[in-house]
Every structure is written in structure tokens, then in C-alpha cells.
Amino acid sequence: MNALDVVLWVVAPYLAITVFVLGHVWRYRYDKFGWTTRSSQMYESRLLRIGSPLFHFGILVVLLGHIGGLVIPKSWTEAAGVSEEAYHITAVVLGTVAGVATLGGLAILIYRRRTVGPVFTATTRNDKLMYAVLALVIVLGLAATIAANVVGGGYDYRTTISPWFRSIFYLQPDPALMAGAPPLFQLHALSALLLFAIWPFTRLVHMLTAPVGYLTRPYVVYRSRDDQRGSRKPRRGWEPTR
Ligand code: HEM
């Protein structure tokens, strides 16, 4: 293990986590009204209706898979009676299907963003960077899975990458665990750290919030202009415009 390993597997993850947390606090305090998905549904909905659920359901399964594979220790699943083989097969099949769905969904969303005029016009430089990094993370994750566990001989990341991931949160970082991981997994983890660092400054902030207030907020009442406005004269400056 050398100094570079400490930079990549200790300094970089803590830096990414710090920027992720403080960035969200900053964004919420200074750009509360910009905290949005910046939905483009009103410009186009045919492609969105396919791409968006494919991407979002796919990424949800990928997220659950990462919790199962990175957060839950191997000893726990084994104690619960899940053999290494059963875990491996489930993870590879589910992970590959979910990964392909996520990537397919993202491809549709990016194609739509580029080809539908008004959606492209509403795409900022910030969006373009975010889509590029997001696609990179997903492509590398899928490539690592396929290379190591679909066509390759099998790589048990639950003895290296997973304990490294947890060691960051225990505040006892162990870079040696990651230093020997296959390069595709290393690149996948590094690209994910980059994604976490830009996250608070992009439209991805919408992931952490839901418009729960909509359930209980008062109605917005729309009234058409009425020809019969009553007999009272309008106040000065409030005269109707037509
Ligand atoms: C530091 C954070 C991360 C680590 C350590 C990590 C680690 C891993 C590992 C070990 C796999 C292989 C899973 C398997 O073969 O069963 C994987 C796959 C994958 N990862 Fe990550 N990952 C991270 C963050 C992310 C993020 C943020 C995304 C998406 C935005 C992502 C998307 C994927 C995808 C699409 C796959 C392939 C299919 C799948 O397993 O579902 N990963 N990742």
C-alpha cells in the first residue's frame, strides 16, 4: 500500500462525503426554490414515460442491491442461512437485470434530452456533466459485474470492497482492502465518489426529498374572470384591464 492508496481510499471518500453533506446544507439554505427535478414533462412525455420508470425502478433495485452487498456483512447473510452460492447467483442475476434496465432507461432519457428540441434547450452545462458522470458510474458498475461475475471466474467483493466501504463509516478506514480490488471495481467506486461530490449541486438533490406537503396543502383556487363583478366600484389602481 502506498500514499496514492491513502489518497484514493481514505482522503477521497471522506472528501466526497463532506462535500455531499455540506453541499446539501448549503443548497437548501441558499437555493431552496431551485431544489427541484427541473421536470421537462411538459415538453415531451412519450419517451419520458418509458425511460423514466425504467431508469428509476432499475436504480431502486441497484440501490437495494448495494445495501445488501456493501452494508450487510457476509457473516450476517450466512448466519441467516443464505449460502455464498445463493447470494452470488441472486446478486449477479438481479444486479445485471437491474443494471441493464437502469442503463437502458438512462440511454432513452439522454437520447430524448438531445433530440427533443425544447428539452435540449432546457438542458444546462451542469446537467450535461451530471449525466456524463452518472452514465460513467453505471457503465463501470455493470462492466465490473459482467467482467468479474458473468463472464469471469467470479470475484467476491464482499471480502474486500464491502468491508472497505463499511470501514469508512466506522471511522477506521482500511485502504489496503481496496488497493487489491480489480481495476474496474476501483474505477466504479472512484466515479461514484465523484458523483457524490457533484450531487448537491445538480438536479439529483430531488432524490432526498418528496413533495409530501402536497398531500395536506390547501387547494389552489383558480377562478375565471367573471363579467359580473358586483356593484362595488373597483379601488383606484385595481380597475379591470378589459
Ligand atoms: C462508493 C460507492 C459504491 C461502491 C463501493 C459500489 C460497488 C459496487 C459493486 C461491488 C458492484 C458489483 C455488484 C455485483 O456484482 O453484484 C457494483 C455494481 C453496480 N453499481 Fe455500484 N458501487 C457504488 C456506488 C454506485 C452508484 C452511486 C451507482 C449508480 C448511480 C452504482 C451503480 C452500479 C450498477 C448499475 C452496478 C451493476 C449492476 C448491479 O450490481 O446492480 N454504484 N457496485
Tab-separated table of C-alpha atoms and ligand atoms in Angstrom:
chain	number	residue	atom	x	y	z
A	1	MET	CA	0.000	0.000	0.000
A	2	ASN	CA	1.337	3.454	-0.892
A	3	ALA	CA	0.413	7.095	-0.428
A	4	LEU	CA	-1.815	7.029	-3.529
A	5	ASP	CA	-3.942	4.300	-1.967
A	6	VAL	CA	-4.455	6.502	1.109
A	7	VAL	CA	-5.468	9.429	-1.106
A	8	LEU	CA	-7.883	7.306	-3.188
A	9	TRP	CA	-9.415	5.122	-0.494
A	10	VAL	CA	-9.269	7.348	2.630
A	11	VAL	CA	-8.977	11.027	1.664
A	12	ALA	CA	-11.257	10.895	-1.420
A	13	PRO	CA	-14.211	9.129	0.297
A	14	TYR	CA	-14.178	11.495	3.290
A	15	LEU	CA	-13.876	14.470	0.964
A	16	ALA	CA	-16.816	13.213	-1.124
A	17	ILE	CA	-18.966	12.599	1.992
A	18	THR	CA	-18.120	16.056	3.397
A	19	VAL	CA	-18.977	17.829	0.134
A	20	PHE	CA	-22.154	15.723	-0.172
A	21	VAL	CA	-23.407	16.658	3.327
A	22	LEU	CA	-22.285	20.300	3.496
A	23	GLY	CA	-23.238	20.833	-0.157
A	24	HIS	CA	-26.821	19.802	0.557
A	25	VAL	CA	-26.982	22.072	3.607
A	26	TRP	CA	-25.639	24.971	1.513
A	27	ARG	CA	-28.010	24.264	-1.379
A	28	TYR	CA	-31.011	24.093	0.921
A	29	ARG	CA	-30.125	27.354	2.617
A	30	TYR	CA	-29.207	29.336	-0.469
A	31	ASP	CA	-31.243	27.796	-3.261
A	32	LYS	CA	-34.372	26.400	-1.658
A	33	PHE	CA	-36.563	27.345	-4.596
A	34	GLY	CA	-34.099	25.797	-7.042
A	35	TRP	CA	-34.428	22.464	-5.224
A	36	THR	CA	-36.251	20.621	-7.947
A	37	THR	CA	-36.084	17.844	-10.520
A	38	ARG	CA	-36.442	20.554	-13.174
A	39	SER	CA	-39.041	18.363	-14.790
A	40	SER	CA	-39.345	18.539	-18.569
A	41	GLN	CA	-42.555	16.534	-18.765
A	42	MET	CA	-44.494	19.437	-20.228
A	43	TYR	CA	-42.173	19.419	-23.271
A	44	GLU	CA	-42.310	15.705	-24.057
A	45	SER	CA	-43.911	12.717	-22.398
A	46	ARG	CA	-43.847	9.771	-24.823
A	47	LEU	CA	-40.164	8.877	-24.356
A	48	LEU	CA	-40.205	10.067	-20.748
A	49	ARG	CA	-42.994	7.611	-19.960
A	50	ILE	CA	-40.722	4.690	-20.925
A	51	GLY	CA	-37.267	5.994	-19.957
A	52	SER	CA	-38.062	7.468	-16.576
A	53	PRO	CA	-39.684	4.424	-14.885
A	54	LEU	CA	-37.116	2.088	-16.466
A	55	PHE	CA	-34.312	4.188	-15.016
A	56	HIS	CA	-35.930	4.852	-11.635
A	57	PHE	CA	-37.143	1.310	-10.896
A	58	GLY	CA	-33.807	-0.027	-12.141
A	59	ILE	CA	-31.764	2.285	-9.923
A	60	LEU	CA	-34.000	1.458	-6.938
A	61	VAL	CA	-33.138	-2.236	-7.296
A	62	VAL	CA	-29.453	-1.326	-7.811
A	63	LEU	CA	-29.603	0.728	-4.596
A	64	LEU	CA	-31.201	-2.135	-2.640
A	65	GLY	CA	-28.550	-4.456	-4.107
A	66	HIS	CA	-25.769	-2.119	-2.913
A	67	ILE	CA	-27.279	-2.070	0.577
A	68	GLY	CA	-27.453	-5.894	0.543
A	69	GLY	CA	-23.932	-6.272	-0.827
A	70	LEU	CA	-21.993	-3.397	0.748
A	71	VAL	CA	-23.724	-2.561	4.011
A	72	ILE	CA	-24.824	-6.006	5.242
A	73	PRO	CA	-21.766	-8.115	6.209
A	74	LYS	CA	-21.321	-11.519	4.627
A	75	SER	CA	-21.330	-13.127	8.105
A	76	TRP	CA	-24.891	-11.835	8.680
A	77	THR	CA	-26.359	-13.266	5.475
A	78	GLU	CA	-24.542	-16.543	6.185
A	79	ALA	CA	-25.945	-16.597	9.740
A	80	ALA	CA	-29.390	-16.084	8.197
A	81	GLY	CA	-28.827	-19.245	6.135
A	82	VAL	CA	-28.009	-17.599	2.781
A	83	SER	CA	-25.127	-19.580	1.277
A	84	GLU	CA	-22.376	-17.850	-0.711
A	85	GLU	CA	-23.658	-19.550	-3.847
A	86	ALA	CA	-27.263	-18.434	-3.324
A	87	TYR	CA	-26.115	-14.847	-2.657
A	88	HIS	CA	-23.832	-14.861	-5.656
A	89	ILE	CA	-26.431	-16.122	-8.131
A	90	THR	CA	-29.134	-13.741	-6.855
A	91	ALA	CA	-26.741	-10.779	-6.908
A	92	VAL	CA	-25.455	-11.490	-10.411
A	93	VAL	CA	-28.886	-12.144	-11.976
A	94	LEU	CA	-30.757	-9.356	-10.183
A	95	GLY	CA	-27.819	-6.961	-10.423
A	96	THR	CA	-27.328	-7.499	-14.147
A	97	VAL	CA	-31.034	-7.186	-14.983
A	98	ALA	CA	-31.381	-4.061	-12.826
A	99	GLY	CA	-28.155	-2.594	-14.193
A	100	VAL	CA	-29.222	-3.137	-17.812
A	101	ALA	CA	-32.673	-1.631	-17.104
A	102	THR	CA	-31.037	1.393	-15.452
A	103	LEU	CA	-28.626	1.900	-18.331
A	104	GLY	CA	-31.369	1.370	-20.947
A	105	GLY	CA	-33.605	3.890	-19.152
A	106	LEU	CA	-30.768	6.404	-18.921
A	107	ALA	CA	-29.957	5.933	-22.620
A	108	ILE	CA	-33.588	6.762	-23.509
A	109	LEU	CA	-33.529	9.810	-21.226
A	110	ILE	CA	-30.269	11.098	-22.716
A	111	TYR	CA	-31.456	10.408	-26.286
A	112	ARG	CA	-34.654	12.332	-25.502
A	113	ARG	CA	-32.705	15.201	-23.993
A	114	ARG	CA	-30.541	15.501	-27.111
A	115	THR	CA	-33.202	15.037	-29.797
A	116	VAL	CA	-36.283	16.790	-28.422
A	117	GLY	CA	-35.699	20.498	-29.114
A	118	PRO	CA	-37.297	22.125	-26.066
A	119	VAL	CA	-35.803	19.515	-23.722
A	120	PHE	CA	-32.341	20.125	-25.183
A	121	THR	CA	-32.791	23.869	-24.810
A	122	ALA	CA	-33.689	23.358	-21.148
A	123	THR	CA	-30.511	21.299	-20.578
A	124	THR	CA	-27.745	23.167	-18.769
A	125	ARG	CA	-23.986	22.519	-18.677
A	126	ASN	CA	-24.491	21.315	-15.148
A	127	ASP	CA	-26.996	18.711	-16.426
A	128	LYS	CA	-24.581	17.517	-19.103
A	129	LEU	CA	-21.801	16.956	-16.559
A	130	MET	CA	-24.205	15.166	-14.222
A	131	TYR	CA	-25.490	12.834	-16.977
A	132	ALA	CA	-21.929	12.030	-18.075
A	133	VAL	CA	-20.772	11.134	-14.539
A	134	LEU	CA	-23.974	9.202	-13.783
A	135	ALA	CA	-23.624	7.192	-17.004
A	136	LEU	CA	-19.947	6.533	-16.236
A	137	VAL	CA	-20.756	5.163	-12.758
A	138	ILE	CA	-23.450	2.860	-14.137
A	139	VAL	CA	-21.385	1.654	-17.123
A	140	LEU	CA	-18.384	0.909	-14.886
A	141	GLY	CA	-20.552	-0.897	-12.287
A	142	LEU	CA	-22.152	-3.014	-14.956
A	143	ALA	CA	-18.811	-3.657	-16.681
A	144	ALA	CA	-17.233	-4.739	-13.373
A	145	THR	CA	-20.133	-7.088	-12.635
A	146	ILE	CA	-20.140	-8.628	-16.107
A	147	ALA	CA	-16.348	-8.915	-16.410
A	148	ALA	CA	-15.860	-10.431	-12.961
A	149	ASN	CA	-19.011	-12.370	-12.269
A	150	VAL	CA	-20.861	-13.092	-15.518
A	151	VAL	CA	-18.099	-13.941	-17.984
A	152	GLY	CA	-15.188	-14.011	-15.481
A	153	GLY	CA	-14.300	-16.590	-12.876
A	154	GLY	CA	-16.076	-14.747	-10.054
A	155	TYR	CA	-14.904	-12.069	-7.643
A	156	ASP	CA	-16.086	-11.975	-4.046
A	157	TYR	CA	-16.276	-8.236	-3.366
A	158	ARG	CA	-17.896	-8.977	-0.005
A	159	THR	CA	-14.459	-9.794	1.436
A	160	THR	CA	-12.744	-6.621	0.152
A	161	ILE	CA	-14.887	-3.766	-1.221
A	162	SER	CA	-17.731	-4.216	1.258
A	163	PRO	CA	-15.578	-4.165	4.455
A	164	TRP	CA	-13.683	-1.171	2.983
A	165	PHE	CA	-16.997	0.628	2.402
A	166	ARG	CA	-18.083	-0.023	5.996
A	167	SER	CA	-14.638	0.888	7.400
A	168	ILE	CA	-15.177	4.440	6.119
A	169	PHE	CA	-18.313	4.800	8.242
A	170	TYR	CA	-16.741	3.129	11.306
A	171	LEU	CA	-14.043	5.842	11.061
A	172	GLN	CA	-11.409	3.106	10.794
A	173	PRO	CA	-10.644	3.330	7.062
A	174	ASP	CA	-8.736	0.355	5.653
A	175	PRO	CA	-7.351	1.320	2.223
A	176	ALA	CA	-5.459	-1.991	1.850
A	177	LEU	CA	-8.792	-3.759	1.272
A	178	MET	CA	-9.481	-1.643	-1.793
A	179	ALA	CA	-5.900	-1.443	-3.076
A	180	GLY	CA	-6.051	-5.011	-4.366
A	181	ALA	CA	-9.545	-4.904	-5.922
A	182	PRO	CA	-9.840	-5.353	-9.715
A	183	PRO	CA	-9.375	-2.027	-11.575
A	184	LEU	CA	-12.959	-1.915	-12.916
A	185	PHE	CA	-14.331	-2.048	-9.362
A	186	GLN	CA	-11.817	0.597	-8.264
A	187	LEU	CA	-12.823	2.885	-11.126
A	188	HIS	CA	-16.506	2.242	-10.381
A	189	ALA	CA	-16.062	3.260	-6.719
A	190	LEU	CA	-13.998	6.350	-7.646
A	191	SER	CA	-16.534	7.501	-10.225
A	192	ALA	CA	-19.265	7.027	-7.583
A	193	LEU	CA	-17.297	9.272	-5.195
A	194	LEU	CA	-17.144	11.919	-7.928
A	195	LEU	CA	-20.895	11.590	-8.414
A	196	PHE	CA	-21.482	12.052	-4.658
A	197	ALA	CA	-19.288	15.188	-4.696
A	198	ILE	CA	-21.242	16.883	-7.519
A	199	TRP	CA	-24.628	15.559	-6.338
A	200	PRO	CA	-25.721	18.536	-4.147
A	201	PHE	CA	-25.107	20.970	-6.999
A	202	THR	CA	-27.252	19.122	-9.544
A	203	ARG	CA	-30.908	18.208	-10.063
A	204	LEU	CA	-30.142	14.917	-8.262
A	205	VAL	CA	-30.962	16.700	-4.979
A	206	HIS	CA	-34.566	15.712	-5.700
A	207	MET	CA	-33.721	12.181	-4.567
A	208	LEU	CA	-33.565	13.248	-0.936
A	209	THR	CA	-36.946	14.936	-0.862
A	210	ALA	CA	-40.561	14.227	-1.696
A	211	PRO	CA	-43.335	16.775	-2.070
A	212	VAL	CA	-45.185	15.385	0.983
A	213	GLY	CA	-46.687	18.812	1.691
A	214	TYR	CA	-48.831	18.442	-1.435
A	215	LEU	CA	-50.964	15.908	0.443
A	216	THR	CA	-52.102	18.372	3.051
A	217	ARG	CA	-51.691	21.824	1.498
A	218	PRO	CA	-54.758	23.946	0.816
A	219	TYR	CA	-56.206	23.889	-2.692
A	220	VAL	CA	-55.015	26.461	-5.145
A	221	VAL	CA	-58.263	28.018	-6.245
A	222	TYR	CA	-58.460	29.173	-9.835
A	223	ARG	CA	-61.378	31.396	-10.806
A	224	SER	CA	-62.217	32.581	-14.260
A	225	ARG	CA	-62.787	36.276	-14.705
A	226	ASP	CA	-66.333	36.986	-14.087
A	227	ASP	CA	-68.267	39.564	-16.082
A	228	GLN	CA	-70.492	40.246	-13.124
A	229	ARG	CA	-68.141	41.691	-10.605
A	230	GLY	CA	-70.727	43.024	-8.243
A	231	SER	CA	-71.824	46.607	-7.902
A	232	ARG	CA	-68.935	47.919	-5.850
A	233	LYS	CA	-66.570	50.194	-7.745
A	234	PRO	CA	-63.038	48.825	-8.029
A	235	ARG	CA	-60.415	50.559	-5.909
A	236	ARG	CA	-58.162	53.027	-7.686
A	237	GLY	CA	-55.369	51.135	-9.458
A	238	TRP	CA	-57.315	47.860	-9.296
A	239	GLU	CA	-59.567	48.541	-12.246
A	240	PRO	CA	-60.017	45.522	-14.540
A	241	THR	CA	-57.835	45.593	-17.620
A	242	ARG	CA	-60.548	44.731	-20.097
B	1	HEM	C1	-18.690	4.067	-3.261
B	1	HEM	C2	-19.853	3.668	-3.711
B	1	HEM	C3	-20.061	2.381	-4.491
B	1	HEM	C4	-19.434	1.172	-4.362
B	1	HEM	C5	-18.328	0.772	-3.383
B	1	HEM	C6	-20.043	0.268	-5.340
B	1	HEM	C7	-19.704	-1.072	-5.516
B	1	HEM	C8	-20.269	-1.934	-6.434
B	1	HEM	C9	-20.043	-3.354	-6.520
B	1	HEM	C10	-19.148	-4.145	-5.570
B	1	HEM	C11	-20.774	-3.834	-7.571
B	1	HEM	C12	-20.874	-5.285	-8.051
B	1	HEM	C13	-22.205	-5.878	-7.659
B	1	HEM	C14	-22.381	-7.288	-8.135
B	1	HEM	O1	-21.550	-7.787	-8.899
B	1	HEM	O2	-23.344	-7.925	-7.684
B	1	HEM	C15	-21.468	-2.721	-8.171
B	1	HEM	C16	-22.305	-2.800	-9.267
B	1	HEM	C17	-23.030	-1.746	-9.790
B	1	HEM	N1	-23.083	-0.465	-9.304
B	1	HEM	FE1	-22.022	0.232	-7.694
B	1	HEM	N2	-20.988	0.962	-6.055
B	1	HEM	C18	-21.049	2.264	-5.565
B	1	HEM	C19	-21.896	3.265	-5.993
B	1	HEM	C20	-22.762	3.186	-7.069
B	1	HEM	C21	-23.648	4.242	-7.532
B	1	HEM	C22	-23.755	5.608	-6.878
B	1	HEM	C23	-24.331	3.754	-8.630
B	1	HEM	C24	-25.363	4.417	-9.515
B	1	HEM	C25	-25.578	5.666	-9.601
B	1	HEM	C26	-23.892	2.412	-8.858
B	1	HEM	C27	-24.338	1.591	-9.894
B	1	HEM	C28	-23.974	0.269	-10.087
B	1	HEM	C29	-24.501	-0.586	-11.144
B	1	HEM	C30	-25.513	-0.172	-12.210
B	1	HEM	C31	-23.895	-1.838	-10.965
B	1	HEM	C32	-24.087	-3.105	-11.843
B	1	HEM	C33	-25.379	-3.802	-11.646
B	1	HEM	C34	-25.780	-4.063	-10.214
B	1	HEM	O3	-24.997	-4.612	-9.436
B	1	HEM	O4	-26.917	-3.721	-9.898
B	1	HEM	N3	-22.955	2.084	-7.883
B	1	HEM	N4	-21.166	-1.570	-7.448
